[in-house]
């Protein structure tokens, strides 16, 4: 079987992304991986960590080789300013975006099978004058796709989000029937296409306590969520809900589902991060390419130290490879 080709963007150069790249390079792996970064940056971080690293510089059209311990294939990108661990520099914001642009080009042209992303710092990119809401929106724009869906996954649980990074006071207004319909369609389709689940079973959370308690604690379930679920059930989807979030995440319920759709960020993510923090993967659904990512931030205070843990990166890499193989079948 041909080994999957993975484009890896380590992300913010002052954070732990370069550390993760160096750690990834310390073992053999059944994939052909190319890091899109700066060769000097990675070499300096390896020396700082006291880890061996032989960089194999490649071009975008080169045939990638299987990942071998102690080496890393790198598609070199110019770094405008020196990257000091722990110290953000807005002069390097364009570098971060350029690595993503190069990775998207590789995946859209089928020269790579999946994109693996390290953490970025949204604030410093915006401070540099770029309108950047995060990886998900940027990748959707670059791929020319519709509204993507954010899902986090760890062994035993997948949680997708109907709304993402918005204030809690805005969630109710952001929940619309068209938006919820789109979200569930994308979730159902990608569980089938990417994860190989022939008939996905999805649990849908209510928005309000007790799922609104028949309208006494809010009408979003009655006016928005239930009509969409009834419509999509009639079209053949296996959907349960809206369910009270405080009892939805019980072992008995989760044992009989393939994914949960939460209505807002902190309704679903605390549960999955409690279950699998450090081994959770962020997956972007609804893109024409496969994209997985770590579930943590840049951890500036840990950059260049021995305290960096690479469990989430390893899990994200494993999932990128699995999804790439599923997409070939």
Coordinates of N, CA and C in Angstrom, one line a residue, residues 51-166:
X51 N 18.4 17.3 20.5 CA 17.9 16.2 19.8 C 18.5 16.1 18.4
X52 N 18.8 14.9 17.9 CA 19.4 14.8 16.5 C 18.4 15.2 15.5
X53 N 18.8 15.9 14.4 CA 17.9 16.2 13.3 C 18.7 16.4 12.1
X54 N 18.5 15.6 11.1 CA 19.0 15.8 9.7 C 17.9 16.3 8.8
X55 N 18.0 17.5 8.3 CA 17.0 18.0 7.5 C 17.3 17.7 6.0
X56 N 16.2 17.2 5.4 CA 16.3 16.8 3.9 C 15.4 17.9 3.2
X57 N 16.0 18.9 2.6 CA 15.3 19.9 2.0 C 14.7 19.4 0.7
X58 N 13.4 19.7 0.5 CA 12.7 19.2 -0.7 C 12.0 20.4 -1.4
X59 N 11.6 20.1 -2.6 CA 10.8 21.1 -3.4 C 9.4 20.6 -3.5
X60 N 8.5 21.4 -3.9 CA 7.0 21.1 -3.9 C 6.7 19.9 -4.8
X61 N 7.5 19.7 -5.8 CA 7.2 18.7 -6.8 C 8.0 17.4 -6.5
X62 N 8.8 17.4 -5.5 CA 9.7 16.2 -5.2 C 8.8 15.0 -4.7
X63 N 9.3 13.8 -5.0 CA 8.6 12.6 -4.5 C 9.1 12.5 -3.0
X64 N 8.1 12.4 -2.1 CA 8.5 12.3 -0.7 C 8.9 10.9 -0.3
X65 N 9.8 10.8 0.7 CA 10.3 9.5 1.1 C 9.6 9.2 2.5
X66 N 9.5 7.9 2.8 CA 9.0 7.5 4.1 C 9.7 8.2 5.3
X67 N 9.0 8.5 6.3 CA 9.6 9.2 7.5 C 10.6 8.2 8.2
X68 N 11.8 8.7 8.4 CA 12.8 7.9 9.1 C 13.3 8.6 10.3
X69 N 13.6 7.9 11.4 CA 14.0 8.5 12.7 C 15.3 9.3 12.5
X70 N 15.3 10.5 13.0 CA 16.4 11.4 13.0 C 16.4 12.3 11.8
X71 N 15.5 12.2 10.8 CA 15.4 13.0 9.7 C 14.1 13.7 9.5
X72 N 14.0 14.8 8.8 CA 12.8 15.4 8.5 C 12.8 16.1 7.1
X73 N 11.9 15.8 6.3 CA 11.8 16.4 5.0 C 11.2 17.8 5.2
X74 N 11.8 18.8 4.7 CA 11.3 20.2 4.9 C 11.2 20.9 3.6
X75 N 10.1 21.5 3.4 CA 9.9 22.5 2.3 C 10.2 23.9 2.9
X76 N 11.3 24.4 2.6 CA 11.8 25.6 3.3 C 11.0 26.9 2.9
X77 N 10.7 27.7 3.9 CA 10.0 28.9 3.7 C 10.8 30.0 4.4
X78 N 11.0 31.2 3.8 CA 11.8 32.2 4.4 C 11.2 32.7 5.7
X79 N 12.0 32.9 6.7 CA 11.5 33.5 8.0 C 12.0 34.9 8.1
X80 N 11.2 35.9 8.1 CA 11.6 37.3 8.1 C 12.4 37.7 9.3
X81 N 12.0 37.2 10.5 CA 12.7 37.7 11.7 C 13.1 36.4 12.5
X82 N 14.2 36.6 13.3 CA 14.6 35.5 14.1 C 13.5 35.1 15.1
X83 N 13.2 33.8 15.3 CA 12.2 33.3 16.1 C 12.8 32.9 17.5
X84 N 12.5 33.7 18.5 CA 13.0 33.5 19.8 C 11.9 32.8 20.6
X85 N 12.2 31.6 21.1 CA 11.1 30.8 21.9 C 10.4 31.7 22.9
X86 N 9.1 31.7 22.9 CA 8.3 32.4 23.9 C 8.1 33.9 23.6
X87 N 8.7 34.4 22.5 CA 8.5 35.8 22.2 C 7.9 36.0 20.8
X88 N 6.6 36.4 20.8 CA 5.9 36.6 19.6 C 6.4 37.8 18.8
X89 N 6.4 37.7 17.5 CA 6.9 38.8 16.6 C 6.0 38.9 15.4
X90 N 5.3 40.0 15.3 CA 4.3 40.1 14.2 C 5.0 40.1 12.8
X91 N 6.3 40.4 12.8 CA 7.0 40.3 11.5 C 6.9 38.9 10.9
X92 N 6.7 37.9 11.7 CA 6.6 36.5 11.2 C 5.2 36.0 10.9
X93 N 4.2 36.9 11.0 CA 2.9 36.5 10.8 C 2.7 36.0 9.3
X94 N 3.3 36.7 8.4 CA 3.2 36.3 7.0 C 3.8 35.0 6.7
X95 N 4.9 34.7 7.5 CA 5.5 33.3 7.4 C 4.5 32.2 7.7
X96 N 3.8 32.4 8.8 CA 2.8 31.4 9.3 C 1.7 31.2 8.2
X97 N 1.2 32.3 7.6 CA 0.2 32.2 6.6 C 0.7 31.6 5.3
X98 N 2.0 31.9 5.0 CA 2.6 31.3 3.8 C 2.7 29.8 3.9
X99 N 3.1 29.3 5.1 CA 3.2 27.9 5.2 C 1.8 27.2 5.0
X100 N 0.8 27.9 5.5 CA -0.6 27.3 5.3 C -0.9 27.3 3.8
X101 N -0.6 28.5 3.1 CA -0.9 28.6 1.7 C -0.2 27.5 0.9
X102 N 1.0 27.2 1.2 CA 1.8 26.2 0.5 C 1.2 24.8 0.8
X103 N 0.8 24.6 2.0 CA 0.2 23.3 2.4 C -1.1 23.0 1.7
X104 N -1.9 24.1 1.6 CA -3.2 23.9 0.9 C -3.0 23.6 -0.5
X105 N -2.0 24.3 -1.1 CA -1.7 24.1 -2.6 C -1.3 22.6 -2.8
X106 N -0.5 22.1 -1.9 CA 0.0 20.7 -2.0 C -1.2 19.7 -1.9
X107 N -2.2 20.0 -1.0 CA -3.3 19.1 -0.8 C -4.3 19.2 -1.9
X108 N -4.6 20.5 -2.3 CA -5.6 20.7 -3.4 C -5.1 20.1 -4.7
X109 N -3.8 20.1 -4.9 CA -3.2 19.5 -6.2 C -3.0 18.0 -6.1
X110 N -3.3 17.4 -4.9 CA -3.2 16.0 -4.7 C -1.7 15.6 -4.6
X111 N -0.8 16.5 -4.4 CA 0.6 16.1 -4.1 C 0.7 15.7 -2.7
X112 N -0.2 16.1 -1.8 CA -0.3 15.6 -0.4 C -1.7 15.1 -0.2
X113 N -1.9 14.1 0.7 CA -3.2 13.5 1.0 C -3.9 14.2 2.2
X114 N -3.2 14.8 3.0 CA -3.8 15.4 4.2 C -2.9 16.5 4.8
X115 N -3.5 17.4 5.5 CA -2.8 18.5 6.2 C -2.9 18.3 7.7
X116 N -1.8 18.4 8.3 CA -1.6 18.4 9.8 C -1.1 19.7 10.2
X117 N -1.8 20.4 11.1 CA -1.4 21.7 11.5 C -1.0 21.8 13.0
X118 N 0.0 22.5 13.3 CA 0.4 22.9 14.6 C -0.3 24.2 15.1
X119 N -0.1 24.6 16.3 CA -0.8 25.7 16.8 C -0.3 27.1 16.3
X120 N -1.3 28.0 16.1 CA -0.9 29.4 15.7 C -1.4 30.3 16.8
X121 N -1.0 31.6 16.8 CA -1.5 32.6 17.6 C -2.3 33.6 16.8
X122 N -3.6 33.6 17.0 CA -4.5 34.4 16.2 C -4.2 35.9 16.4
X123 N -3.9 36.3 17.7 CA -3.8 37.7 18.0 C -2.6 38.3 17.3
X124 N -1.5 37.6 17.3 CA -0.3 38.3 16.6 C -0.5 38.4 15.1
X125 N -1.2 37.4 14.5 CA -1.5 37.5 13.1 C -2.4 38.7 12.8
X126 N -3.4 38.9 13.7 CA -4.3 40.1 13.5 C -3.5 41.4 13.8
X127 N -2.6 41.4 14.8 CA -1.8 42.6 15.1 C -0.9 43.0 13.9
X128 N -0.6 42.0 13.0 CA 0.2 42.3 11.9 C -0.6 42.8 10.7
X129 N -1.9 42.9 10.9 CA -2.7 43.5 9.9 C -3.5 42.6 9.0
X130 N -3.5 41.3 9.4 CA -4.3 40.3 8.6 C -5.6 40.0 9.3
X131 N -6.6 39.8 8.5 CA -7.9 39.4 9.1 C -8.0 37.9 9.2
X132 N -7.7 37.4 10.4 CA -7.5 36.0 10.6 C -8.3 35.6 11.8
X133 N -9.3 34.8 11.6 CA -10.2 34.3 12.7 C -9.7 32.9 13.2
X134 N -8.8 32.3 12.6 CA -8.3 31.0 13.0 C -8.1 30.1 11.7
X135 N -7.5 28.9 12.0 CA -7.2 28.0 10.9 C -8.4 27.7 10.1
X136 N -9.5 27.4 10.8 CA -10.7 26.8 10.1 C -11.2 27.7 9.1
X137 N -11.5 29.0 9.4 CA -12.0 30.0 8.4 C -11.0 30.3 7.3
X138 N -9.7 30.3 7.7 CA -8.7 30.6 6.7 C -8.6 29.5 5.7
X139 N -8.6 28.3 6.2 CA -8.5 27.1 5.2 C -9.7 27.0 4.3
X140 N -10.9 27.3 4.9 CA -12.1 27.3 4.1 C -12.0 28.3 3.0
X141 N -11.5 29.5 3.3 CA -11.4 30.6 2.3 C -10.4 30.2 1.2
X142 N -9.3 29.6 1.6 CA -8.2 29.2 0.7 C -8.7 28.1 -0.2
X143 N -9.5 27.2 0.4 CA -10.0 26.0 -0.4 C -11.2 26.4 -1.3
X144 N -11.8 27.6 -1.0 CA -13.0 28.0 -1.8 C -14.2 27.1 -1.4
X145 N -14.3 26.7 -0.2 CA -15.4 25.8 0.3 C -16.4 26.6 1.1
X146 N -17.5 26.0 1.4 CA -18.5 26.6 2.2 C -18.1 26.6 3.7
X147 N -19.1 26.8 4.5 CA -18.8 26.9 6.0 C -18.4 25.6 6.5
X148 N -17.2 25.5 7.1 CA -16.7 24.2 7.6 C -17.3 23.9 9.0
X149 N -17.1 22.8 9.5 CA -17.6 22.3 10.8 C -16.4 21.8 11.6
X150 N -16.3 22.3 12.9 CA -15.3 21.9 13.8 C -15.7 20.7 14.6
X151 N -14.8 19.7 14.6 CA -15.1 18.5 15.4 C -13.8 18.1 16.1
X152 N -13.9 17.8 17.4 CA -12.8 17.2 18.1 C -13.1 15.7 18.4
X153 N -12.0 15.0 18.4 CA -12.2 13.5 18.5 C -11.1 13.0 19.4
X154 N -11.5 12.0 20.2 CA -10.6 11.3 21.1 C -11.2 9.9 21.2
X155 N -10.4 8.8 21.5 CA -11.0 7.5 21.6 C -12.2 7.5 22.5
X156 N -13.3 7.0 21.9 CA -14.6 6.9 22.6 C -15.5 8.1 22.4
X157 N -15.1 9.2 21.8 CA -16.0 10.3 21.7 C -15.6 11.3 20.5
X158 N -16.6 11.7 19.8 CA -16.4 12.8 18.8 C -17.4 13.8 19.1
X159 N -17.0 15.1 19.1 CA -17.9 16.2 19.4 C -17.7 17.3 18.3
X160 N -18.8 17.5 17.6 CA -18.9 18.6 16.6 C -19.6 19.8 17.2
X161 N -19.4 21.0 16.6 CA -20.0 22.2 17.2 C -20.8 22.9 16.2
X162 N -22.0 23.3 16.6 CA -23.0 24.1 15.8 C -22.5 25.5 15.7
X163 N -22.0 26.1 16.8 CA -21.4 27.4 16.8 C -20.0 27.3 17.4
X164 N -19.1 28.2 17.1 CA -17.7 28.0 17.6 C -17.3 29.1 18.5
X165 N -16.5 30.0 18.0 CA -15.8 31.0 18.8 C -16.6 32.3 18.8
X166 N -17.7 32.3 19.5 CA -18.6 33.5 19.7 C -18.9 33.7 21.1

